[in-house]
CSV table of N, CA, C and O in Angstrom, one decimal:
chain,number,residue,atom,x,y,z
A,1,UNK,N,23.4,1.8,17.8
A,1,UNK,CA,24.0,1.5,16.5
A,1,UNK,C,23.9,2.7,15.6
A,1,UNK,O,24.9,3.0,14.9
A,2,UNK,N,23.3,3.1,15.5
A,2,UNK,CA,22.9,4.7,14.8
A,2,UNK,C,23.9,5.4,15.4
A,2,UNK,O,24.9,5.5,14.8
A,3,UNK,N,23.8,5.8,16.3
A,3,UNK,CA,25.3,6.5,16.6
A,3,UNK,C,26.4,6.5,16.5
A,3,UNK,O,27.3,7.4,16.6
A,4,UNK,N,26.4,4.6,16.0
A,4,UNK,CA,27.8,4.9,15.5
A,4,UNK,C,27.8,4.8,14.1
A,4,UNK,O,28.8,4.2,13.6
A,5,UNK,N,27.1,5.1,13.4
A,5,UNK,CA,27.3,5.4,11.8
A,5,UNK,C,26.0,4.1,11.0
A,5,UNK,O,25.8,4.0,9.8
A,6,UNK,N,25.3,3.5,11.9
A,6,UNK,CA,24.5,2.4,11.1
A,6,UNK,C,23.5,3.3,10.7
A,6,UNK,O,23.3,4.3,11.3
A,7,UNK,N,22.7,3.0,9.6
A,7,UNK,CA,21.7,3.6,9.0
A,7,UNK,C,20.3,3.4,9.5
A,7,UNK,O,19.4,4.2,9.6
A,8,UNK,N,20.5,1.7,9.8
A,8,UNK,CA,19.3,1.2,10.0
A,8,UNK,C,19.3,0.4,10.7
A,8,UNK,O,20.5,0.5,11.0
A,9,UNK,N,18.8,-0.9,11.5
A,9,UNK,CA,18.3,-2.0,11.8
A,9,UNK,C,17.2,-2.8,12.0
A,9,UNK,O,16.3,-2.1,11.5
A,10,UNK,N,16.8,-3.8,12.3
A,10,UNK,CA,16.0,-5.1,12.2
A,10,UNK,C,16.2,-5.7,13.8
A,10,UNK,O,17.2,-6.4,14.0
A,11,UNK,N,15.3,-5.4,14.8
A,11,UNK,CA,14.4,-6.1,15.9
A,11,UNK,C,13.8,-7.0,15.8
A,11,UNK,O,12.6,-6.7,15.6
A,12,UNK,N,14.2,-8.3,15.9
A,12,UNK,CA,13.5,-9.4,15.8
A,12,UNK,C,13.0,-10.1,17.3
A,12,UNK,O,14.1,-10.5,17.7
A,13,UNK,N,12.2,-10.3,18.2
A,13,UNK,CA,11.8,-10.7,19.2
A,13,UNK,C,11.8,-12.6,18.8
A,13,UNK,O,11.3,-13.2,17.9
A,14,UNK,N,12.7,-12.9,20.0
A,14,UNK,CA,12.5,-14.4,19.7
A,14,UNK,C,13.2,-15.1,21.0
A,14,UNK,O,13.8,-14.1,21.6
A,15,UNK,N,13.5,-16.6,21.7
A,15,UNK,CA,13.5,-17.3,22.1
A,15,UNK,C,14.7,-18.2,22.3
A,15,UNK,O,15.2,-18.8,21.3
A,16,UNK,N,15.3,-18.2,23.6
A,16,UNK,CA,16.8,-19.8,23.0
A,16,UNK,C,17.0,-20.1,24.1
A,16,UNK,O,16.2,-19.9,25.0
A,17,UNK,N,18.1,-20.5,24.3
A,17,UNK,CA,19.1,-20.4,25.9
A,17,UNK,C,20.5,-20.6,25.6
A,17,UNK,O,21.0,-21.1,24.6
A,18,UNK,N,21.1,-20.2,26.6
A,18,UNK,CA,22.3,-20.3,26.5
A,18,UNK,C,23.4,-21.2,27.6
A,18,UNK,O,22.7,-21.9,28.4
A,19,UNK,N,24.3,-21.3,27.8
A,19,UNK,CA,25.2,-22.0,28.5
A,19,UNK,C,24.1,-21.5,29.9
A,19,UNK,O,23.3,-22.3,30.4
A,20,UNK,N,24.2,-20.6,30.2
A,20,UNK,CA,23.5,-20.5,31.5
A,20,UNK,C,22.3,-20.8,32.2
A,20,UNK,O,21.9,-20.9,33.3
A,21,UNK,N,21.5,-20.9,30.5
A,21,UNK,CA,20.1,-21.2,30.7
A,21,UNK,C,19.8,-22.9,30.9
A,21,UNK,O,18.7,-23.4,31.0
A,22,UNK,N,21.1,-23.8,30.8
A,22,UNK,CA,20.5,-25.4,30.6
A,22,UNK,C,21.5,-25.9,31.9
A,22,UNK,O,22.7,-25.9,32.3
A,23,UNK,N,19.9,-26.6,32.6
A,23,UNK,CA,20.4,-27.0,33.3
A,23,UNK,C,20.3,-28.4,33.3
A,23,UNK,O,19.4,-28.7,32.5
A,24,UNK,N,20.9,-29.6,33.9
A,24,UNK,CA,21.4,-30.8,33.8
A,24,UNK,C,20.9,-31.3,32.5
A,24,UNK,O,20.3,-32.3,32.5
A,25,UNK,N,21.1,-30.6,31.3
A,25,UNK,CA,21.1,-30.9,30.0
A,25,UNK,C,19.6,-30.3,29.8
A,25,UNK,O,19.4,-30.4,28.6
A,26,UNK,N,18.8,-29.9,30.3
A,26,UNK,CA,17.4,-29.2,30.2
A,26,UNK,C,17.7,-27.9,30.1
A,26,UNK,O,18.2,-27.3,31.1
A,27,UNK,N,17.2,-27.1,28.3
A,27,UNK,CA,17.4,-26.0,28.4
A,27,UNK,C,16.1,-25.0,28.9
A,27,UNK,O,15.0,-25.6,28.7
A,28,UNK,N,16.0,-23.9,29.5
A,28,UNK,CA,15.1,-23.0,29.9
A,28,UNK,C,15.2,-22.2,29.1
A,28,UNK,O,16.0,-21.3,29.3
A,29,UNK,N,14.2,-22.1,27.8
A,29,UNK,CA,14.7,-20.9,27.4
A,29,UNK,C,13.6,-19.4,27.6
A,29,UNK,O,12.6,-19.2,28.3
A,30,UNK,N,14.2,-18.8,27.0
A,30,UNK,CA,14.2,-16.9,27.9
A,30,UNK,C,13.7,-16.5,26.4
A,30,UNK,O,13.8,-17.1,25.3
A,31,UNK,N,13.1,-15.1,26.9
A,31,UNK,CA,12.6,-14.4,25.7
A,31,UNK,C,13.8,-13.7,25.5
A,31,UNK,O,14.5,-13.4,26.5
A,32,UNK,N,13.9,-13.4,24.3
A,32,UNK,CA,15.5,-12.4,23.8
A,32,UNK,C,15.1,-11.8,22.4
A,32,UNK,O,14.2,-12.2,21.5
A,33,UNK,N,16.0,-10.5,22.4
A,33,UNK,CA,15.9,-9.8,21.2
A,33,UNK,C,17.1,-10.2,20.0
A,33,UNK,O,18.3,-10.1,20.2
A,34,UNK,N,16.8,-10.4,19.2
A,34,UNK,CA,17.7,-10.8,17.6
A,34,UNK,C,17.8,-9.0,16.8
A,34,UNK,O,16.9,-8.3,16.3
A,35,UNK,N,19.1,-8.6,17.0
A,35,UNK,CA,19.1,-7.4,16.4
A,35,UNK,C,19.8,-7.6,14.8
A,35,UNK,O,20.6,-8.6,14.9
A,36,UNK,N,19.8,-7.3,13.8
A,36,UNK,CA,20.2,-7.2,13.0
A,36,UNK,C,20.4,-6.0,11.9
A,36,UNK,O,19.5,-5.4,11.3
A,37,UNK,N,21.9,-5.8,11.7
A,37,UNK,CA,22.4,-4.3,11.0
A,37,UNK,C,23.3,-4.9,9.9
A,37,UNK,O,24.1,-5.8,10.0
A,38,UNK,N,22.9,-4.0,8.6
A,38,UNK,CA,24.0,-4.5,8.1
A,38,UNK,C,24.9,-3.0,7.7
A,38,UNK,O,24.1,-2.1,7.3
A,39,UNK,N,26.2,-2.6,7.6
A,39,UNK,CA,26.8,-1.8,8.1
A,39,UNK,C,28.4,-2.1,7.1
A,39,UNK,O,29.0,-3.1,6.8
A,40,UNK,N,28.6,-0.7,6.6
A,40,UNK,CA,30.5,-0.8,6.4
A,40,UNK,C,31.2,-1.6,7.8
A,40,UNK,O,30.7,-1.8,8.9
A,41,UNK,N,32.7,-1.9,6.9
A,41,UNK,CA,33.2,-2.7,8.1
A,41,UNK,C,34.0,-1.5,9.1
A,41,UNK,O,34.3,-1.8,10.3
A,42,UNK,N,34.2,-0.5,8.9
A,42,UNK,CA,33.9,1.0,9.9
A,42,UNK,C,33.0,0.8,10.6
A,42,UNK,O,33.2,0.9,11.8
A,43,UNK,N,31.7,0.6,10.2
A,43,UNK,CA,31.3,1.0,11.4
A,43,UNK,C,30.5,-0.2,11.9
A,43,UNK,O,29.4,-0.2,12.5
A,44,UNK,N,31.1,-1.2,11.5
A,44,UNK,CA,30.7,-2.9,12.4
A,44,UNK,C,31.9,-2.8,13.3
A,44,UNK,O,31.7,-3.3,14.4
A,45,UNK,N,33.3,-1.9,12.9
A,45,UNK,CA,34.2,-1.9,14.0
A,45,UNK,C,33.8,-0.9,15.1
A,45,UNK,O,34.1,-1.2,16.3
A,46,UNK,N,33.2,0.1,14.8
A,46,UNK,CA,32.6,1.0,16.1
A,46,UNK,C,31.3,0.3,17.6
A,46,UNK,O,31.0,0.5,18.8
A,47,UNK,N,31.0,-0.5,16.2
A,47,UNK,CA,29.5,-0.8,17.1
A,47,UNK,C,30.4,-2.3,17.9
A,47,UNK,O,30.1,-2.4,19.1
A,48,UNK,N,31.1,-3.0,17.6
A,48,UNK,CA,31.4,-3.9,18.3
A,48,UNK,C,32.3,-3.4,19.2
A,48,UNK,O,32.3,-4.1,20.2
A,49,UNK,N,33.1,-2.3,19.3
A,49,UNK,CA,34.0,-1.3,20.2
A,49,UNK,C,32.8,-0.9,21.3
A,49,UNK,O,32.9,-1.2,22.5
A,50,UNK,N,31.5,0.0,20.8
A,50,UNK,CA,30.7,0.5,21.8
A,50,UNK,C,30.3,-0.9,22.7
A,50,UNK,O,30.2,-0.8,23.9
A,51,UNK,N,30.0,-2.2,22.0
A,51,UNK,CA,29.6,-3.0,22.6
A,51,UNK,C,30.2,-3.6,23.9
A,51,UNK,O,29.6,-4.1,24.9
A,52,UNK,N,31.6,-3.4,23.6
A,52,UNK,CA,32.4,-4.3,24.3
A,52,UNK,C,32.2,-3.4,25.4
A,52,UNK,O,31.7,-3.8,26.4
A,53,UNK,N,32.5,-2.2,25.3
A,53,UNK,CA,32.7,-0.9,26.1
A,53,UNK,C,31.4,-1.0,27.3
A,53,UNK,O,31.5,-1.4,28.5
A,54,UNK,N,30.1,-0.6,26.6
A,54,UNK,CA,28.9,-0.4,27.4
A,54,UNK,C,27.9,-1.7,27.4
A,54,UNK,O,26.9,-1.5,28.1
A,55,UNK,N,28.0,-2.7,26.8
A,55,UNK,CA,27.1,-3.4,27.0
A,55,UNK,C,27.3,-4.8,27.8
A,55,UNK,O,26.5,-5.2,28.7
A,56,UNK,N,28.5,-5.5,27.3
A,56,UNK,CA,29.1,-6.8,27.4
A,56,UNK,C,29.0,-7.0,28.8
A,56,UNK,O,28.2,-7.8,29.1
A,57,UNK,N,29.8,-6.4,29.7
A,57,UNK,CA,29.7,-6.2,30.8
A,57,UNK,C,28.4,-6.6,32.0
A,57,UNK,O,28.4,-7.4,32.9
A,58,UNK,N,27.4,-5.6,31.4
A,58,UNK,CA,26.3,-6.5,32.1
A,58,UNK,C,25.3,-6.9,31.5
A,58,UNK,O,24.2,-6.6,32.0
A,59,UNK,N,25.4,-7.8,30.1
A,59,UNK,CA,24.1,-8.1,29.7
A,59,UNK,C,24.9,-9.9,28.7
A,59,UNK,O,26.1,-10.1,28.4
A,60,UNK,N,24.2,-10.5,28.7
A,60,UNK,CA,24.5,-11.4,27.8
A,60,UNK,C,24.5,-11.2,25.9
A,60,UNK,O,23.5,-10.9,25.2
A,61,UNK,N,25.2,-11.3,25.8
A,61,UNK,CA,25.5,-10.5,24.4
A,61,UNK,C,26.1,-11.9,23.2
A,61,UNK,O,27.3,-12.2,23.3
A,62,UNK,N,25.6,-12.3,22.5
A,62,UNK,CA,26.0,-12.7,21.5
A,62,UNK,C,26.3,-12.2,20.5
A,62,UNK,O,25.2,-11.8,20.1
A,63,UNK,N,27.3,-11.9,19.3
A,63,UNK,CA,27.8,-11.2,18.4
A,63,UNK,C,28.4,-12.0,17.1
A,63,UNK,O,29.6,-12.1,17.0
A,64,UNK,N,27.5,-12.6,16.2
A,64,UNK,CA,28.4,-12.6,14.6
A,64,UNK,C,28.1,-11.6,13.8
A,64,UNK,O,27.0,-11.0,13.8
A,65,UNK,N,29.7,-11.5,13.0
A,65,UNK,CA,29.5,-10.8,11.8
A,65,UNK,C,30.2,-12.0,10.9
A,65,UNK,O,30.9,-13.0,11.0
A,66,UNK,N,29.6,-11.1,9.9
A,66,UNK,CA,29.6,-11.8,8.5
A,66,UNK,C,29.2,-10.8,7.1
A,66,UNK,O,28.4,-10.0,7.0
A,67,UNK,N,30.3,-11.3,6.1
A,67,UNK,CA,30.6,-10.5,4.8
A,67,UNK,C,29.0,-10.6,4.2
A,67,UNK,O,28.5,-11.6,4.8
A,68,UNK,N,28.0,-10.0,3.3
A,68,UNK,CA,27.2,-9.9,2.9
A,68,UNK,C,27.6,-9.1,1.5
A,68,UNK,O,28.5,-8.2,1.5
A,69,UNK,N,27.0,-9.5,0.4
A,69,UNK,CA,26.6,-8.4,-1.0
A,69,UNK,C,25.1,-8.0,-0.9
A,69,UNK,O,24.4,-9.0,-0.8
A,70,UNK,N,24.6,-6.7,-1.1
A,70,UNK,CA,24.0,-5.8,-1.2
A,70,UNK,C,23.8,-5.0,-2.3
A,70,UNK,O,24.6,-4.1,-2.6
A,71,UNK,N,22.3,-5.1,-3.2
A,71,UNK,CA,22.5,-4.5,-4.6
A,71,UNK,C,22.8,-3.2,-4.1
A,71,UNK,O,23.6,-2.6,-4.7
A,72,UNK,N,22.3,-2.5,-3.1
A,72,UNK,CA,22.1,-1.0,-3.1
A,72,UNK,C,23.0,-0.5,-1.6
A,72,UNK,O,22.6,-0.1,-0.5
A,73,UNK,N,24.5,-0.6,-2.1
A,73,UNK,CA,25.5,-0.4,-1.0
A,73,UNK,C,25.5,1.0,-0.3
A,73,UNK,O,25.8,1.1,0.9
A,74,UNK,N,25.2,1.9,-1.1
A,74,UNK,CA,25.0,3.4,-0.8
A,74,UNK,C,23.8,3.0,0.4
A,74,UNK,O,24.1,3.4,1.6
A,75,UNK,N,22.7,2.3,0.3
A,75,UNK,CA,21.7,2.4,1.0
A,75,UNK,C,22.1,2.0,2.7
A,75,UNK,O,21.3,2.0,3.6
A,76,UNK,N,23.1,1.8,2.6
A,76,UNK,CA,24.0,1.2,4.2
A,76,UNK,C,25.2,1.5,4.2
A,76,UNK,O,26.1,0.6,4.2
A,77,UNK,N,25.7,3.2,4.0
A,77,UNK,CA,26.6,3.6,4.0
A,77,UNK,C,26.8,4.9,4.4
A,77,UNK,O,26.9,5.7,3.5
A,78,UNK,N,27.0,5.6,5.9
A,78,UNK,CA,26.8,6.6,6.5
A,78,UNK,C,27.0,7.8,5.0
A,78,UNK,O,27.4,7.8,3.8
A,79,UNK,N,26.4,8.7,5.9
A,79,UNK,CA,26.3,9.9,4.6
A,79,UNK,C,27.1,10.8,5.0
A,79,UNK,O,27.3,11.8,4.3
């Protein structure tokens, strides 16, 4: 994410399942990482381009974005 212009992020370690994880309606859930960036929409379009590119492929990947206001926009704004 930094590479492609993010400043910063938020690693959150946590818990779910997904379509793959429930079986005959019993979910199994898996340990999983919650990443969170908040980012120009430049470079939310890079990081979801790298995504698609190198990650999607072989990993289970969940992805929203969403509009946010931020008092201090400079502070998440490549330099």
């Amino acid at each position: 994410f930094i590479r492609c212009g993010a400043t910063g992020f938020n690693s959150l370690p946590c818990s779910g399942a997904g379509r793959q994880d429930i079986i005959d309606g019993v979910p199994r859930k898996r340990a999983q990482v919650r990443l969170e960036v908040i980012v120009t929409a430049e470079v939310c379009d890079a990081i979801l381009a790298f995504l698609q590119a190198e990650i999607v492929a072989e990993h289970r990947v969940t992805v929203c974005v969403e509009t946010v206001n931020v008092a201090r926009v400079g502070d998440f704004q490549p330099e």
